[in-house]
mmCIF file of C-alpha atoms in Angstrom:
data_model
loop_
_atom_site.group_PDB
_atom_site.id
_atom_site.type_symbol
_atom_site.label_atom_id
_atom_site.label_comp_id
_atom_site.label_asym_id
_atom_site.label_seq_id
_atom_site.Cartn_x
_atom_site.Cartn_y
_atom_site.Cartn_z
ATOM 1 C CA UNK A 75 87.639 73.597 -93.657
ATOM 2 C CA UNK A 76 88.120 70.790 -91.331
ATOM 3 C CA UNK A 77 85.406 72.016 -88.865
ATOM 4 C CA UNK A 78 82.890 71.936 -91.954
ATOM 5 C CA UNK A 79 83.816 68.567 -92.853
ATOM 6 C CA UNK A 80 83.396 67.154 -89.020
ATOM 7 C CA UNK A 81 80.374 69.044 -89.283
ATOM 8 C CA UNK A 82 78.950 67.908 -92.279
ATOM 9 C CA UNK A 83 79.961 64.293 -90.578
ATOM 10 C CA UNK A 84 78.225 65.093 -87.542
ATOM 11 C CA UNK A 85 74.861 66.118 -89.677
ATOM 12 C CA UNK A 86 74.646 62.920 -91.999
ATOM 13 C CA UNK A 87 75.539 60.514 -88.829
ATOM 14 C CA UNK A 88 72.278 62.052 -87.241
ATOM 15 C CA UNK A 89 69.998 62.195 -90.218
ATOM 16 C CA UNK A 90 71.060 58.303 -90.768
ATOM 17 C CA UNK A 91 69.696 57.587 -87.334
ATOM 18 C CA UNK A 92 66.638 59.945 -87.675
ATOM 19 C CA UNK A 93 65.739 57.732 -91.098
ATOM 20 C CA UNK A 94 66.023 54.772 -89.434
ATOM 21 C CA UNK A 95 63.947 55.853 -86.712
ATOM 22 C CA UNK A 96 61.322 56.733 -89.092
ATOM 23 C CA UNK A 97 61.659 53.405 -90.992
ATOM 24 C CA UNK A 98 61.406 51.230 -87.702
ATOM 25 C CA UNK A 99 58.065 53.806 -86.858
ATOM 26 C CA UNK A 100 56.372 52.699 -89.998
ATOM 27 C CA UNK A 101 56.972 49.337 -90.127
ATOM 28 C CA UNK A 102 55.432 49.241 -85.863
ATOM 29 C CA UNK A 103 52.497 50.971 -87.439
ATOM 30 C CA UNK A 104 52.205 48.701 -90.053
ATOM 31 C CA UNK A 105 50.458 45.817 -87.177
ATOM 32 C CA UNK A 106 48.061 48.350 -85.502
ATOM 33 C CA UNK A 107 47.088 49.588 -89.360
ATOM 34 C CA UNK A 108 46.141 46.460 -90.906
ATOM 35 C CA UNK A 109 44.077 45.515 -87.712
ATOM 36 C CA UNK A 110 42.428 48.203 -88.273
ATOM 37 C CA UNK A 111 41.857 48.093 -91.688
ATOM 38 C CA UNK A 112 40.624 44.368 -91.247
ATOM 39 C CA UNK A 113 38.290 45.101 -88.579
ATOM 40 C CA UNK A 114 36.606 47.703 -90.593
ATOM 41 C CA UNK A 115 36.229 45.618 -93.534
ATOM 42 C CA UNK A 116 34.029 43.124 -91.602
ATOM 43 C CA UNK A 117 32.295 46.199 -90.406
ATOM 44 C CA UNK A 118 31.992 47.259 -93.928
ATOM 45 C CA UNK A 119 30.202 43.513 -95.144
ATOM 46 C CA UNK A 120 28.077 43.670 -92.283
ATOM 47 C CA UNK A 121 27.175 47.103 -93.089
ATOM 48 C CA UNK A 122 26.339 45.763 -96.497
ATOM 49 C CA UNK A 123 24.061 43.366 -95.605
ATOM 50 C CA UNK A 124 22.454 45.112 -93.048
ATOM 51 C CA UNK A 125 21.611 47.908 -95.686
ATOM 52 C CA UNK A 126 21.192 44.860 -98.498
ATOM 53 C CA UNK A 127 23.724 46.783 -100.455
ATOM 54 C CA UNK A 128 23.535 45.618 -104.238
ATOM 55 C CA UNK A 129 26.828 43.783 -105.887
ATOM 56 C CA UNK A 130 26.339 44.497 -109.703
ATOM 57 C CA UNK A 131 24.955 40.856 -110.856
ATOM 58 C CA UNK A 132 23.836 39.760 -107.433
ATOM 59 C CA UNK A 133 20.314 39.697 -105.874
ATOM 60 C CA UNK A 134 20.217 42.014 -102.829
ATOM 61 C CA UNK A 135 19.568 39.381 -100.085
ATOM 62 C CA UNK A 136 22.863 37.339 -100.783
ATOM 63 C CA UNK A 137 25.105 37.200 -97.862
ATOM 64 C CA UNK A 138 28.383 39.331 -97.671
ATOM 65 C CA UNK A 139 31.440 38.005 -96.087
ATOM 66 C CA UNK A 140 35.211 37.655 -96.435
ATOM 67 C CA UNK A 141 37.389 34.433 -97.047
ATOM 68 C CA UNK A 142 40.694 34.303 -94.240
ATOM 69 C CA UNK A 143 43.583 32.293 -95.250
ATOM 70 C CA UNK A 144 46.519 31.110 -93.200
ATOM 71 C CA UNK A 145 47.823 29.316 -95.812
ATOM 72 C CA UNK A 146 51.388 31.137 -96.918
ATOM 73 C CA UNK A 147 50.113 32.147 -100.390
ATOM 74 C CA UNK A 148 46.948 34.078 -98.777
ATOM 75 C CA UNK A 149 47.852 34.875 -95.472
ATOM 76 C CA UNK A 150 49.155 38.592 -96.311
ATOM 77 C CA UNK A 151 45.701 39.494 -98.204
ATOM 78 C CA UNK A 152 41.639 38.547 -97.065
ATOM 79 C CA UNK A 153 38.623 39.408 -99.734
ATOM 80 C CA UNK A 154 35.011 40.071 -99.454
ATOM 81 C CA UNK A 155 32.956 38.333 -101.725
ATOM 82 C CA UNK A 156 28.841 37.946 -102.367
ATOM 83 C CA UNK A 157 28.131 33.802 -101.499
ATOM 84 C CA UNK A 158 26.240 33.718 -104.610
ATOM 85 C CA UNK A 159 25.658 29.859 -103.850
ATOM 86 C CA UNK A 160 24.115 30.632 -100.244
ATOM 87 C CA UNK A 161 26.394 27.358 -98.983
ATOM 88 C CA UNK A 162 28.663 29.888 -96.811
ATOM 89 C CA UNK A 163 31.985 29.717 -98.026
ATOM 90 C CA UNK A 164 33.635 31.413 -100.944
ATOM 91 C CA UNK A 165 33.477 29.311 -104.218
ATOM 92 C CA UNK A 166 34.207 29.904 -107.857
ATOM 93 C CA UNK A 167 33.089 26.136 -109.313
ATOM 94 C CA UNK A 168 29.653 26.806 -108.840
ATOM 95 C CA UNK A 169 26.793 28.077 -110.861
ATOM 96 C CA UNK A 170 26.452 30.926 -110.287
ATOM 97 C CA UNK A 171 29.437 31.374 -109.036
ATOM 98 C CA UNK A 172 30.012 33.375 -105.938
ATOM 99 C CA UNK A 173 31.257 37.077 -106.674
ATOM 100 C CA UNK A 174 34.272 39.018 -105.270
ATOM 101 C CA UNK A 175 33.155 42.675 -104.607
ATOM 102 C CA UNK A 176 35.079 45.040 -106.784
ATOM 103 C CA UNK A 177 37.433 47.056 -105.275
ATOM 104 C CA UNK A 178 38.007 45.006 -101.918
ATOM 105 C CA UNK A 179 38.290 41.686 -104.257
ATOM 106 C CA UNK A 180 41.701 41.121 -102.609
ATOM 107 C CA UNK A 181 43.159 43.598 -99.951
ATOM 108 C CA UNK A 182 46.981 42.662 -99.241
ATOM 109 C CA UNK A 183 48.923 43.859 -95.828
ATOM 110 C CA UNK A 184 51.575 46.110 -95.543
ATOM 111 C CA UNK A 185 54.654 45.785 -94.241
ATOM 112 C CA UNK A 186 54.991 42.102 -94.247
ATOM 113 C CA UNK A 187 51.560 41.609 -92.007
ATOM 114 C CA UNK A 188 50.081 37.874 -92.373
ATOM 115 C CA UNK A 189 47.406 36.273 -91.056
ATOM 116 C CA UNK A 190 49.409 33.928 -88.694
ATOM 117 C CA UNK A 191 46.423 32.266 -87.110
ATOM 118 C CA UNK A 192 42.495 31.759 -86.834
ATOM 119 C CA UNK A 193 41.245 30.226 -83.766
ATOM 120 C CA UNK A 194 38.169 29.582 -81.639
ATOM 121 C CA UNK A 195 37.663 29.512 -78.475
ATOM 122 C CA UNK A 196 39.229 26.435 -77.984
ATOM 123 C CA UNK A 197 42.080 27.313 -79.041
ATOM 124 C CA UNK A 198 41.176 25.055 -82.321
ATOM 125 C CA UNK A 199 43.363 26.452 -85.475
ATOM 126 C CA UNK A 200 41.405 27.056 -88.911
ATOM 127 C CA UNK A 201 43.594 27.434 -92.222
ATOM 128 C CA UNK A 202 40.466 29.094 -94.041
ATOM 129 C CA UNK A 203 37.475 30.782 -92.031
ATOM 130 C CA UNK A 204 34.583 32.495 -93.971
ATOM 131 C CA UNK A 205 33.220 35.085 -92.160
ATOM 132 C CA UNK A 206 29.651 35.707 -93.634
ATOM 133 C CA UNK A 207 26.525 38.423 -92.751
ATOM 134 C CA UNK A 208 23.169 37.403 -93.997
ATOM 135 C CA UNK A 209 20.653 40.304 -94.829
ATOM 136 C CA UNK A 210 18.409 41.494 -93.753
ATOM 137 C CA UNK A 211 19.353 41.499 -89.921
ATOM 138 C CA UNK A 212 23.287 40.606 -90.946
ATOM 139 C CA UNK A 213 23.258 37.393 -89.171
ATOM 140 C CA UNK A 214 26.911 36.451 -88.402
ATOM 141 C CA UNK A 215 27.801 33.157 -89.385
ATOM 142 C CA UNK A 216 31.491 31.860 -89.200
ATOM 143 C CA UNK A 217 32.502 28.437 -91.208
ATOM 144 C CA UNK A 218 35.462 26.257 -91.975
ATOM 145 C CA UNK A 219 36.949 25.978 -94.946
ATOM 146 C CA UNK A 220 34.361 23.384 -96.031
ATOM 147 C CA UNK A 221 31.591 25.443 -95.395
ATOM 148 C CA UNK A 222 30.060 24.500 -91.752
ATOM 149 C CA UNK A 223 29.676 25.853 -88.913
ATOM 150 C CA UNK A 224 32.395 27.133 -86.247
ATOM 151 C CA UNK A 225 30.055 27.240 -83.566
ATOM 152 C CA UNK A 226 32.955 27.367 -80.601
ATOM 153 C CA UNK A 227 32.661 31.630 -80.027
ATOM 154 C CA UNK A 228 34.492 34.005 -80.630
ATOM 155 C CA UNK A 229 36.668 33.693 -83.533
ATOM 156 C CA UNK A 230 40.230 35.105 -83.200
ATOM 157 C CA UNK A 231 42.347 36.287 -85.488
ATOM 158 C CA UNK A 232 45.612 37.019 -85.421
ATOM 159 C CA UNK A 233 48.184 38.975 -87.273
ATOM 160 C CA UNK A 234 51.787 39.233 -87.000
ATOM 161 C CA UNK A 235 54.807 40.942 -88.490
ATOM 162 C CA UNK A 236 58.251 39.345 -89.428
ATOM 163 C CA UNK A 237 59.229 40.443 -86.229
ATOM 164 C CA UNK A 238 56.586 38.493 -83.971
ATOM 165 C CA UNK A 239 54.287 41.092 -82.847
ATOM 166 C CA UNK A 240 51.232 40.382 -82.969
ATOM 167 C CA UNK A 241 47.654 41.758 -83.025
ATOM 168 C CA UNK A 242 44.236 40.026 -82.118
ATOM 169 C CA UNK A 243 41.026 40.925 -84.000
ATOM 170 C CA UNK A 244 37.923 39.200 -82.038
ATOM 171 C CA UNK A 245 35.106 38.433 -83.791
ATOM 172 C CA UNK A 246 31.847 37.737 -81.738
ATOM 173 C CA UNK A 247 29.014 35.400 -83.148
ATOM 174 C CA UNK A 248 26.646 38.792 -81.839
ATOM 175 C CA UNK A 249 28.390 40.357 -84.455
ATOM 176 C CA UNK A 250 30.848 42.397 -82.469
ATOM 177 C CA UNK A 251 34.687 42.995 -83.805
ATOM 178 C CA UNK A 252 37.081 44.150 -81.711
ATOM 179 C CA UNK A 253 40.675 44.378 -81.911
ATOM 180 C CA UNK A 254 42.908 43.703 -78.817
#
């Protein structure tokens, strides 16, 4: 009786440190996951715009792009959205008004994954980049907040995890996106 009580010890001491093995696996994948998942959504609005995919409500030549935030109310989530208004930033008070694309409207991280910073090659920090393609050759343009320009190439942008790692997603004015 005692050996199957030692036993049974033995067995739930191991299968504790097996589940939090697993839990510290997932939340390391987490990082490499939602760099992915970023990178292929800018693949997937250039894509659109290179095949001047139609947004129900939108003409087919309107630029596709997605709205960054470091901000701490948007930096676990990005969007893509149709700039309606052609002005190259994502807006809501105009007429039209641009157009989130349903279904990728507003895609939020895992894991505790946050934008933690958007830079240019200087090393000069953005709180909100718009990252647009304009059909039909999906024409990268990247702007501030405000709309113009960010013409210092390439873009980074980085992600992080509550516990500091980190993963770079480069964005090219060619149109390239890589992650590092």
């Amino acid at each position: 009786m005692v050996e199957a009580v030692v036993m049974l010890g033995i067995i739930t001491a191991i299968s504790a440190q097996v589940l939090i093995s697993f839990t510290g696996i997932g939340g390391s994948a987490a990082l490499p996951r939602a760099a992915r998942e970023l990178a292929l959504a800018l693949r997937q609005a250039q894509n659109m715009s290179l095949a001047v995919a139609i947004v129900r409500g939108v003409p087919a030549s309107t630029p596709v792009g997605m709205r960054l935030s470091t901000a701490a109310a948007d930096a676990n989530s990005y969007m893509l959205f149709a700039d309606v208004f052609r002005d190259f930033r994502y807006r809501t008070d105009t007429i039209p008004p641009d157009v989130a694309i349903p279904g990728l409207e507003r895609k939020t991280f895992e894991r505790n994954v946050r934008i933690a910073s958007l830079k240019d090659r200087s090393s000069r920090s953005y709180s909100i980049v718009h990252i647009l393609f304009a059909a039909p050759e999906a024409v990268l343009t990247i702007t501030k907040e405000d709309g113009t320009p960010i013409t210092d190439d390439p873009l980074t942008i980085e992600l992080r995890t509550s516990s500091e790692s980190t993963r770079k997603i480069i964005v090219r004015a060619n149109g390239q996106i890589s992650i590092k």
